[in-house]
Short mmCIF file of C-alpha atoms in Angstrom, two decimals:
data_model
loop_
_atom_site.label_atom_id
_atom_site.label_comp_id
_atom_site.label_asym_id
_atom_site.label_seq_id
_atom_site.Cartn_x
_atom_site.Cartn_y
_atom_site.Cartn_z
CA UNK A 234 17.34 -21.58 8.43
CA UNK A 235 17.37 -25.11 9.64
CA UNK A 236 17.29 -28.01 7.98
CA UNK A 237 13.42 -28.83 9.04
CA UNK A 238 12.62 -25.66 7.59
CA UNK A 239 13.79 -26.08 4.31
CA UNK A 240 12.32 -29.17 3.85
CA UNK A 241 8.67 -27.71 5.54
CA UNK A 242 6.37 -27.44 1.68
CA UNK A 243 2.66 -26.97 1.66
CA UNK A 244 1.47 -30.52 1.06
CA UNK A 245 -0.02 -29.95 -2.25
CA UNK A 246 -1.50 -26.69 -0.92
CA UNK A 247 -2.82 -28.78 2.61
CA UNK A 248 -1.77 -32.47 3.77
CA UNK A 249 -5.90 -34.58 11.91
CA UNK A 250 -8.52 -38.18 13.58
CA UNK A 251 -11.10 -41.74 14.02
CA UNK A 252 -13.42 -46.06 11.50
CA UNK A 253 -15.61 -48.83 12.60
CA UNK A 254 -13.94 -52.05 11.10
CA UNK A 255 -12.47 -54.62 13.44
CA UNK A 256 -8.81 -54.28 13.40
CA UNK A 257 -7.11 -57.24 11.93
CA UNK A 258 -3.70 -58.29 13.03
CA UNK A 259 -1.58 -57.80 9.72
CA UNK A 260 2.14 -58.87 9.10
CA UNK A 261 4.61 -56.19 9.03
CA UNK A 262 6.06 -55.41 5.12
CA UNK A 263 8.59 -54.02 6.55
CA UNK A 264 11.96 -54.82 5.77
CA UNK A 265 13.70 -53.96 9.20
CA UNK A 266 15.90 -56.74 10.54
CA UNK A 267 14.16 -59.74 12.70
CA UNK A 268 14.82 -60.75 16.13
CA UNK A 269 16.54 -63.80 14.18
CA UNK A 270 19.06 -61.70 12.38
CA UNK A 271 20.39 -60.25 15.67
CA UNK A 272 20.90 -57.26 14.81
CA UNK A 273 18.11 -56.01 17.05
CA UNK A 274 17.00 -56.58 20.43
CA UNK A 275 15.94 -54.76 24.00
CA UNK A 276 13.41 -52.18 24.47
CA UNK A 277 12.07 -49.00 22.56
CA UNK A 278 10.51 -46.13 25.25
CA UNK A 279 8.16 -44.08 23.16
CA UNK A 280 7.84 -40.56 24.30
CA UNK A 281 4.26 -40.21 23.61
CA UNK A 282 2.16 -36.66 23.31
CA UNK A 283 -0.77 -38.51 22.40
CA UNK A 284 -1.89 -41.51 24.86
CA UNK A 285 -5.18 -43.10 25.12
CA UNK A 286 -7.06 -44.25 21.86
CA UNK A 287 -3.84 -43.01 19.86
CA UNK A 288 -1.41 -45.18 21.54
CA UNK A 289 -4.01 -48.30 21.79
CA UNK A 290 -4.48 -48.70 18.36
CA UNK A 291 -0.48 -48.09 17.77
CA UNK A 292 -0.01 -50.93 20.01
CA UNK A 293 -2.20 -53.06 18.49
CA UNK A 294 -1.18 -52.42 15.02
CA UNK A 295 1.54 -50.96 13.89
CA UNK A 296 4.10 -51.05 17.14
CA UNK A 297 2.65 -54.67 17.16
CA UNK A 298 3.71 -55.62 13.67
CA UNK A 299 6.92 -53.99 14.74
CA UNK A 300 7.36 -56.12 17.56
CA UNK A 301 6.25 -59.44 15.83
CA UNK A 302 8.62 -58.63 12.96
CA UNK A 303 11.72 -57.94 15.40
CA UNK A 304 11.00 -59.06 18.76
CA UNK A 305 11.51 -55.28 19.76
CA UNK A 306 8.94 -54.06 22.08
CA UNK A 307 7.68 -50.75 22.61
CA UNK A 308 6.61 -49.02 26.07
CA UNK A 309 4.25 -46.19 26.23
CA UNK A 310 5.55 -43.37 28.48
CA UNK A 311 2.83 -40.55 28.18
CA UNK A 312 3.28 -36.78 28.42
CA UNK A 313 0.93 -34.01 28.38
CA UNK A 314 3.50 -32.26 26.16
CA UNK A 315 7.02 -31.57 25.39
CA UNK A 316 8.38 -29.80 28.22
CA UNK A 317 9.85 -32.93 29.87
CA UNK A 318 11.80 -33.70 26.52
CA UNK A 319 13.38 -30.46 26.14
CA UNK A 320 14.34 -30.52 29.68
CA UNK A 321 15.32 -33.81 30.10
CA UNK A 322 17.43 -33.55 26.30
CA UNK A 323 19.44 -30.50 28.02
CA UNK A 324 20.55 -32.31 30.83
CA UNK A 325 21.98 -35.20 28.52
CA UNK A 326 19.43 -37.25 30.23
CA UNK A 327 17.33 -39.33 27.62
CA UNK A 328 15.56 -42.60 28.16
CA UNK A 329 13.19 -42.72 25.17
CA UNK A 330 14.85 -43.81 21.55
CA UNK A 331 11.40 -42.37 20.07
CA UNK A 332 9.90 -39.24 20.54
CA UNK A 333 6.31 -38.35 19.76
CA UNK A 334 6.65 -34.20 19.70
CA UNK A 335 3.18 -32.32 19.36
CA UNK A 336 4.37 -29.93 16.86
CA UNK A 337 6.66 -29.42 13.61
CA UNK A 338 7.46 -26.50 15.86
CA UNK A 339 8.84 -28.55 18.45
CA UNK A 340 10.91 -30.60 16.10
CA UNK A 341 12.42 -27.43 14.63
CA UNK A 342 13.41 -26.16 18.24
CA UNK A 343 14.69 -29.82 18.94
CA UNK A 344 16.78 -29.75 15.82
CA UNK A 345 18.53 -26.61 16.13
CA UNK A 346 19.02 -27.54 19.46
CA UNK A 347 20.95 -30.83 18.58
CA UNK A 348 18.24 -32.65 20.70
CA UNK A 349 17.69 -35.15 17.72
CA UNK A 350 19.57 -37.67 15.24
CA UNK A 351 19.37 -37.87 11.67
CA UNK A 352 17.29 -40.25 10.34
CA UNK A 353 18.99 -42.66 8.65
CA UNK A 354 18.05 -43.09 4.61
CA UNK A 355 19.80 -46.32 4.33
CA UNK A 356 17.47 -47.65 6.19
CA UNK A 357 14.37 -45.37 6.51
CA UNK A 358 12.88 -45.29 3.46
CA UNK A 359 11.70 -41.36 3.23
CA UNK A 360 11.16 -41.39 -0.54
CA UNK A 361 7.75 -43.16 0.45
CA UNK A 362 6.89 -40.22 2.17
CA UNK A 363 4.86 -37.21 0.15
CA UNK A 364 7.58 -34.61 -0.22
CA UNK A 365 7.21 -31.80 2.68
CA UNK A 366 6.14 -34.50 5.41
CA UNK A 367 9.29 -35.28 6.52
CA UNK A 368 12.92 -33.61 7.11
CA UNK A 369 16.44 -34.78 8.42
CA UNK A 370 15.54 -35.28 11.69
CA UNK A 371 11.57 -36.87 12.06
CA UNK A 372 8.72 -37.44 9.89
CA UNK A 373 5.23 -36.06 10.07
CA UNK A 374 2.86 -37.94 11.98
CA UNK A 375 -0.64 -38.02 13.44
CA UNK A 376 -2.43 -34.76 10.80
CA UNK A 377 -4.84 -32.79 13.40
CA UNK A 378 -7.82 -31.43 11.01
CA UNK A 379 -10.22 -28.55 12.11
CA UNK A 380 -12.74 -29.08 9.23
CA UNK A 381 -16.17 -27.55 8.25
CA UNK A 382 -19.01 -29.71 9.70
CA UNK A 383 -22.78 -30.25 9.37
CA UNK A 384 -25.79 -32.38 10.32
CA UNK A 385 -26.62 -33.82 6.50
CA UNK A 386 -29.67 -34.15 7.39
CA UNK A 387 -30.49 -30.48 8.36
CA UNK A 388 -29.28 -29.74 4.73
CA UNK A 389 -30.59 -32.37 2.35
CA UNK A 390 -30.26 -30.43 -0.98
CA UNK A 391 -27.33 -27.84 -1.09
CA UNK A 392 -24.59 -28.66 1.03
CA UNK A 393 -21.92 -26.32 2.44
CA UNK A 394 -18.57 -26.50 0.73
CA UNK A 395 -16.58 -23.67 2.05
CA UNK A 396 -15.78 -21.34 5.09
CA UNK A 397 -17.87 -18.33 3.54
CA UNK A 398 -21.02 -20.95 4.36
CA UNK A 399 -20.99 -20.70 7.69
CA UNK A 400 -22.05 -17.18 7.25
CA UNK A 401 -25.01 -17.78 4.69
CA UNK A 402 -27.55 -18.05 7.21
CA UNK A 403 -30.24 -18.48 4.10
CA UNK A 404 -28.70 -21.08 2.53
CA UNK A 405 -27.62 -23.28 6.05
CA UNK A 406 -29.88 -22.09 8.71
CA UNK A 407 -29.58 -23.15 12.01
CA UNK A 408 -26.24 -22.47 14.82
CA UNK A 409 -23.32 -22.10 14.39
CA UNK A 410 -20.76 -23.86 16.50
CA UNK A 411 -17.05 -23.14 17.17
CA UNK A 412 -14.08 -23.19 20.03
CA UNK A 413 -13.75 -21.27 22.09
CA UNK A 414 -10.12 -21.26 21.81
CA UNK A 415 -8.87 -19.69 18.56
CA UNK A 416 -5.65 -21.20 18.00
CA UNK A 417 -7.14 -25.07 18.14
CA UNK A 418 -10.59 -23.94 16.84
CA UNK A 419 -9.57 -22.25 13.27
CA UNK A 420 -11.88 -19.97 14.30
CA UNK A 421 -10.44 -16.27 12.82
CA UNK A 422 -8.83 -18.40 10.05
CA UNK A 423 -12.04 -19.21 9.27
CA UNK A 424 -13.20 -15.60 9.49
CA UNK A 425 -10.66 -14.35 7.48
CA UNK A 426 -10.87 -16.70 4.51
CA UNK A 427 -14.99 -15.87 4.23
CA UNK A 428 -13.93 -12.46 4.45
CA UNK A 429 -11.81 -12.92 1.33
CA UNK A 430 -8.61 -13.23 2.91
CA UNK A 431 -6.49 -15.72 0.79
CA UNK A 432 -5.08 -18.87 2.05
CA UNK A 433 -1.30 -17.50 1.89
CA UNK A 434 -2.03 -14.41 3.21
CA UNK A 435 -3.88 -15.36 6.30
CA UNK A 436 -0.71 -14.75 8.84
CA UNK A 437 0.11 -13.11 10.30
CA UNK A 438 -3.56 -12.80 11.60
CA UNK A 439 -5.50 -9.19 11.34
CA UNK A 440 -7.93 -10.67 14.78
CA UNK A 441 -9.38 -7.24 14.39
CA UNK A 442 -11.25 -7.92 11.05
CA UNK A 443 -11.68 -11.67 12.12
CA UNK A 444 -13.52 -10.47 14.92
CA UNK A 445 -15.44 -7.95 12.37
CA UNK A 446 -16.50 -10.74 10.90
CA UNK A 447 -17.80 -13.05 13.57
CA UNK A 448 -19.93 -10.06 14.68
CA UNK A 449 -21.82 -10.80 12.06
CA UNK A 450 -22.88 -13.67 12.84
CA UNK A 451 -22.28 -13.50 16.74
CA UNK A 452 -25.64 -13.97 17.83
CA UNK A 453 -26.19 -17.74 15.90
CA UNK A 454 -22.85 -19.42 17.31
CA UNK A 455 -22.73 -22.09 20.36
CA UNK A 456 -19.36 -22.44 21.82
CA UNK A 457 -18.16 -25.81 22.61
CA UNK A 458 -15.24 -26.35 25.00
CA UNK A 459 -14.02 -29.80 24.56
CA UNK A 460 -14.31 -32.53 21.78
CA UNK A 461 -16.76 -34.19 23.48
CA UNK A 462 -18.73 -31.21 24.35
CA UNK A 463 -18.19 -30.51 20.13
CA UNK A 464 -20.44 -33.58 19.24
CA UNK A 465 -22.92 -33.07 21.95
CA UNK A 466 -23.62 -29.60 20.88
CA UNK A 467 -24.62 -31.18 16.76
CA UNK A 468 -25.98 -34.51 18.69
CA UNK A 469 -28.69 -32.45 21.09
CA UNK A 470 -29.47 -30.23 18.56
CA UNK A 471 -27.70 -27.00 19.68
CA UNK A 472 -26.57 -26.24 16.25
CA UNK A 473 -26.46 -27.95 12.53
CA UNK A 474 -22.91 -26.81 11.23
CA UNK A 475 -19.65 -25.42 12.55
CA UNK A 476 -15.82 -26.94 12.81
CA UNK A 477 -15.30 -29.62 14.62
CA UNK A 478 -11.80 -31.16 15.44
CA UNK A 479 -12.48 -34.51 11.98
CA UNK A 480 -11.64 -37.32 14.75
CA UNK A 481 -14.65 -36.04 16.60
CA UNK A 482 -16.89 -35.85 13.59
CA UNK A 483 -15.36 -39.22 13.00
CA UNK A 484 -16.59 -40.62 16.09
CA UNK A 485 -20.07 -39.11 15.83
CA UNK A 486 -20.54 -40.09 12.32
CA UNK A 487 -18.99 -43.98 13.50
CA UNK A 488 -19.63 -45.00 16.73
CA UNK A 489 -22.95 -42.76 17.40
CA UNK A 490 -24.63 -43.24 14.07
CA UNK A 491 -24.82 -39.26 13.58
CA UNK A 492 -25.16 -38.19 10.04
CA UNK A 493 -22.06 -35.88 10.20
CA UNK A 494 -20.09 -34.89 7.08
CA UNK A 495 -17.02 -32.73 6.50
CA UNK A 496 -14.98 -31.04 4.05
CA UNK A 497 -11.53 -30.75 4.27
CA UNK A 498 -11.83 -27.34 1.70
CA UNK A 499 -10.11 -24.35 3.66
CA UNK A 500 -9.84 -26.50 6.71
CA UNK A 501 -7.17 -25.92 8.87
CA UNK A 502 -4.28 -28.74 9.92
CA UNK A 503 -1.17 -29.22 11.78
CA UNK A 504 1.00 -32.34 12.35
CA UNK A 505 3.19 -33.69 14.91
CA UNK A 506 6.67 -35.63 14.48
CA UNK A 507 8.25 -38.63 15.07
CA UNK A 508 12.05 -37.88 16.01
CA UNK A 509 14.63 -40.02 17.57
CA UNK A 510 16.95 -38.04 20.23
CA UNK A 511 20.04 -37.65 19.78
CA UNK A 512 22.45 -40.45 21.81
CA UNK A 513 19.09 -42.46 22.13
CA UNK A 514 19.65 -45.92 23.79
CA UNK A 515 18.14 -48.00 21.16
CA UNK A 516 18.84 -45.71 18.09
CA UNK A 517 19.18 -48.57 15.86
CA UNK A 518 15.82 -50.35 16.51
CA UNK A 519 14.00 -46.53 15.88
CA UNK A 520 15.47 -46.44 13.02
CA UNK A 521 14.26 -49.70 11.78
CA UNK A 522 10.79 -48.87 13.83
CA UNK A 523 10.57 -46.02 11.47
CA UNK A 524 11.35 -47.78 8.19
CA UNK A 525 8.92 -50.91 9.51
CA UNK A 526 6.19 -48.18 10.05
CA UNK A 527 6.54 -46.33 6.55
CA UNK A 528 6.56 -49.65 4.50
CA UNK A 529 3.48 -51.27 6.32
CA UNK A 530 0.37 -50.11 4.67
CA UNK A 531 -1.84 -52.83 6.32
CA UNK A 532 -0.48 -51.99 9.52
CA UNK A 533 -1.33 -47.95 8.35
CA UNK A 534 -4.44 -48.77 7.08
CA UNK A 535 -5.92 -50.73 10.43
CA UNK A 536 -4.55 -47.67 12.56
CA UNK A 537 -6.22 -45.05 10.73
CA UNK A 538 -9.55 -46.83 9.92
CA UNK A 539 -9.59 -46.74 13.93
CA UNK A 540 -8.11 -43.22 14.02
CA UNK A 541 -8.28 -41.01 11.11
CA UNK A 542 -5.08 -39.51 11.49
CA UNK A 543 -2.78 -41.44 9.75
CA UNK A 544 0.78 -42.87 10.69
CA UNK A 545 2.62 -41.28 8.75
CA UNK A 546 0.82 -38.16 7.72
CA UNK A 547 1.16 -39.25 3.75
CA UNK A 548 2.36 -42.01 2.14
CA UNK A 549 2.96 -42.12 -1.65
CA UNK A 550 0.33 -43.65 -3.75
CA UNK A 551 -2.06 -43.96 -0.39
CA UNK A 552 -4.95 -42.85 -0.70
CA UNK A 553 -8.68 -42.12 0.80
CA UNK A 554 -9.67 -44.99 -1.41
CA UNK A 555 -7.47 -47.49 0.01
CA UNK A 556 -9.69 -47.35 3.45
CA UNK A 557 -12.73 -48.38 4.69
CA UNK A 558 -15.66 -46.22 3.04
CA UNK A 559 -16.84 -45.01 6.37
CA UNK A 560 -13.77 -43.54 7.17
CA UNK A 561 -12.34 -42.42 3.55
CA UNK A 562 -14.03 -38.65 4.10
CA UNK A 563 -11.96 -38.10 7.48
CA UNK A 564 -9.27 -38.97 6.70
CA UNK A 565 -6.57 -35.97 5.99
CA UNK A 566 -4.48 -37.39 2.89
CA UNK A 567 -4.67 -37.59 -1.24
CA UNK A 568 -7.06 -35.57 -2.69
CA UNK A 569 -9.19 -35.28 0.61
CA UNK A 570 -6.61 -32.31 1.71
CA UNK A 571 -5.31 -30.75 -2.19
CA UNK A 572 -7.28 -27.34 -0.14
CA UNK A 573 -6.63 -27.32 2.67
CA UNK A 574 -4.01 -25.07 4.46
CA UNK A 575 -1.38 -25.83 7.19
CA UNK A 576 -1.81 -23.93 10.35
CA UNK A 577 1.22 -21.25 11.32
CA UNK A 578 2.00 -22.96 14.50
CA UNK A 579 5.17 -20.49 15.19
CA UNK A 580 2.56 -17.51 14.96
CA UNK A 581 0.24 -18.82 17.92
CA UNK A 582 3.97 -19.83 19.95
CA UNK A 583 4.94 -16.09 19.40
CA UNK A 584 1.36 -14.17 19.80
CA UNK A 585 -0.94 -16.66 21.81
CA UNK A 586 -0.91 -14.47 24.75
CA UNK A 587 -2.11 -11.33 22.88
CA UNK A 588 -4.51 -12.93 20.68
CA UNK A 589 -6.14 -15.37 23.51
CA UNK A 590 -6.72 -11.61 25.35
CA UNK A 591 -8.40 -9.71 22.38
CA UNK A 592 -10.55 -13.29 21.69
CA UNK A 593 -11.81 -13.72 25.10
CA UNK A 594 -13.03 -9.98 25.54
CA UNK A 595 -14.38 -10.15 22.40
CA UNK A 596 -16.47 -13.51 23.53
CA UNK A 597 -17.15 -11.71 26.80
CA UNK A 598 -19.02 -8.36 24.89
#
């Protein structure tokens, strides 16, 4: 068992995105070494998964902050995901001295592969992290929610609290909306948990009683197909509760003034990692880039009140409270998350193929 394994715990029994204040330029608390010291200098090249509003707002805030505090700057080199690490990691090829990897999964393989460096406690200070979001080699980043939505206003007395809801077509009329793609949808999680199934029993999935149970309720669901497609579908009126991806339902309920709530009960999440590869170039100003990042809660709050999926996943003593209110329900920390369950990423990488099939032709009937 590797190391990231053993130090993979349910985050309190859970641990992903989006806020509408103006970001402020805050002063790193950081305690990594200035420009002045001379102790760090050049260039970081950040391996980034994520791009576009992600890697703004890092750049503004806390990779900013970073730079102000050290004169270290970091460059955005996007990638669609981590095939170009692994291969460029085997051929002892590696530019980047910080890698953004999509899944805990792909830190694991990284790991065991000897891809990555240990993080360095002297100067990273991981005992600010929540136990289980971080391991020898990375700590958990960017939290990717699929959450139980609604229009508020379709339900203005009772309002939906579980899974089990979204088949109680008395209680919350209207459709139903869900992915089309089970593995980033939470779709037969979902299925299974209003079925009765409990939370640590839902893998490895039984898609034939998942798909028992959407029948059910087949005829009232609307498939969306992208995230913007997701708050379109609750927007035009094409249905009044499903899961939505929580950035999305972030940037309904923000930027388009839709009265969109969430709860993070039974929702589904997964994180990625921050790692630094092994024989990086600038090892030593990751390092500090990683301590800098962990101690600056300013720098952590303006991020996440921008993009509800916090950097780092959880920080000790931070929580929803500590944001703006708009964005406190979205975000996937504290007591927001004490329910909700962690996604078995290594069961999709092993089965995707076979479950994909028996989804589709199930969507086709």
């Amino acid at each position: 068992m590797s190391t990231i394994r053993r130090h993979r715990l349910l985050l309190a029994g859970a641990a992903t995105l989006a806020s509408a204040i103006a970001l402020t330029s805050c002063a790193s608390s950081g305690t990594g070494a200035s420009s002045e010291d001379g102790a760090l200098s050049g260039d970081i090249l950040f391996y980034d998964t994520s791009g576009g509003q992600v890697w703004e707002e890092l750049d503004a805030t806390l990779f900013a902050d970073f730079t102000a505090a050290t004169g270290v700057t970091v460059t955005d080199d996007y990638n669609e995901a981590a095939t170009k690490f692994f291969a460029a990691a085997e051929a002892g090829q590696v530019p980047w001295s910080l890698a953004f990897l999509p899944t805990v999964n792909d830190a694991e393989k990284a790991a065991e592969e000897g891809y990555l460096a240990e993080i360095d406690t002297s100067i990273v200070p991981v005992d600010q992290l929540v136990e289980g979001t971080y391991s020898d080699y990375g700590i958990e980043v960017g939290t990717f929610g699929m959450v139980l939505t609604w229009d508020d206003e379709a339900y203005p007395g009772e309002k939906p609290s579980e899974m089990a809801d979204l088949w109680d077509l008395d209680t919350f009329p209207g459709k139903r909306c869900f992915f089309n793609n089970p593995q980033y949808g939470w779709t037969l999680e979902a299925a299974l948990l209003a079925d009765g199934v409990a939370p640590d029993a839902l893998y490895p999935l039984d898609v034939d009683r998942a798909l028992a149970k959407l029948d059910e309720i087949k005829d009232d669901i609307t498939w969306w197909t992208s995230g913007a497609q997701s708050i379109e579908s609750f927007e035009n009126g094409s249905c009044d509760i499903g899961i939505l991806w929580a950035n999305r339902a972030f940037v309904a309920a923000s930027e388009n003034g839709f009265p969109a709530s969430i709860t993070w009960n039974e929702a589904g999440y997964s994180n990625s990692v921050w790692a630094i590869p092994a024989d990086a170039p600038n090892a030593a100003a990751a390092q500090e880039l990683l301590a800098n990042v962990i101690e600056n809660t300013d720098g952590q709050i303006a991020f996440a009140s921008k993009v509800p999926t916090p950097i780092p996943a959880s920080v000790v003593g931070l929580e929803p409270a500590s944001f703006p209110s708009d964005v406190q329900q979205f975000l996937p920390i504290g007591d927001n998350v004490t329910d909700s369950i962690r996604q078995d990423i290594g069961y999709y990488s092993e089965n995707i193929d076979a479950v994909l099939d028996q989804f589709n032709r199930w969507v086709g009937e």
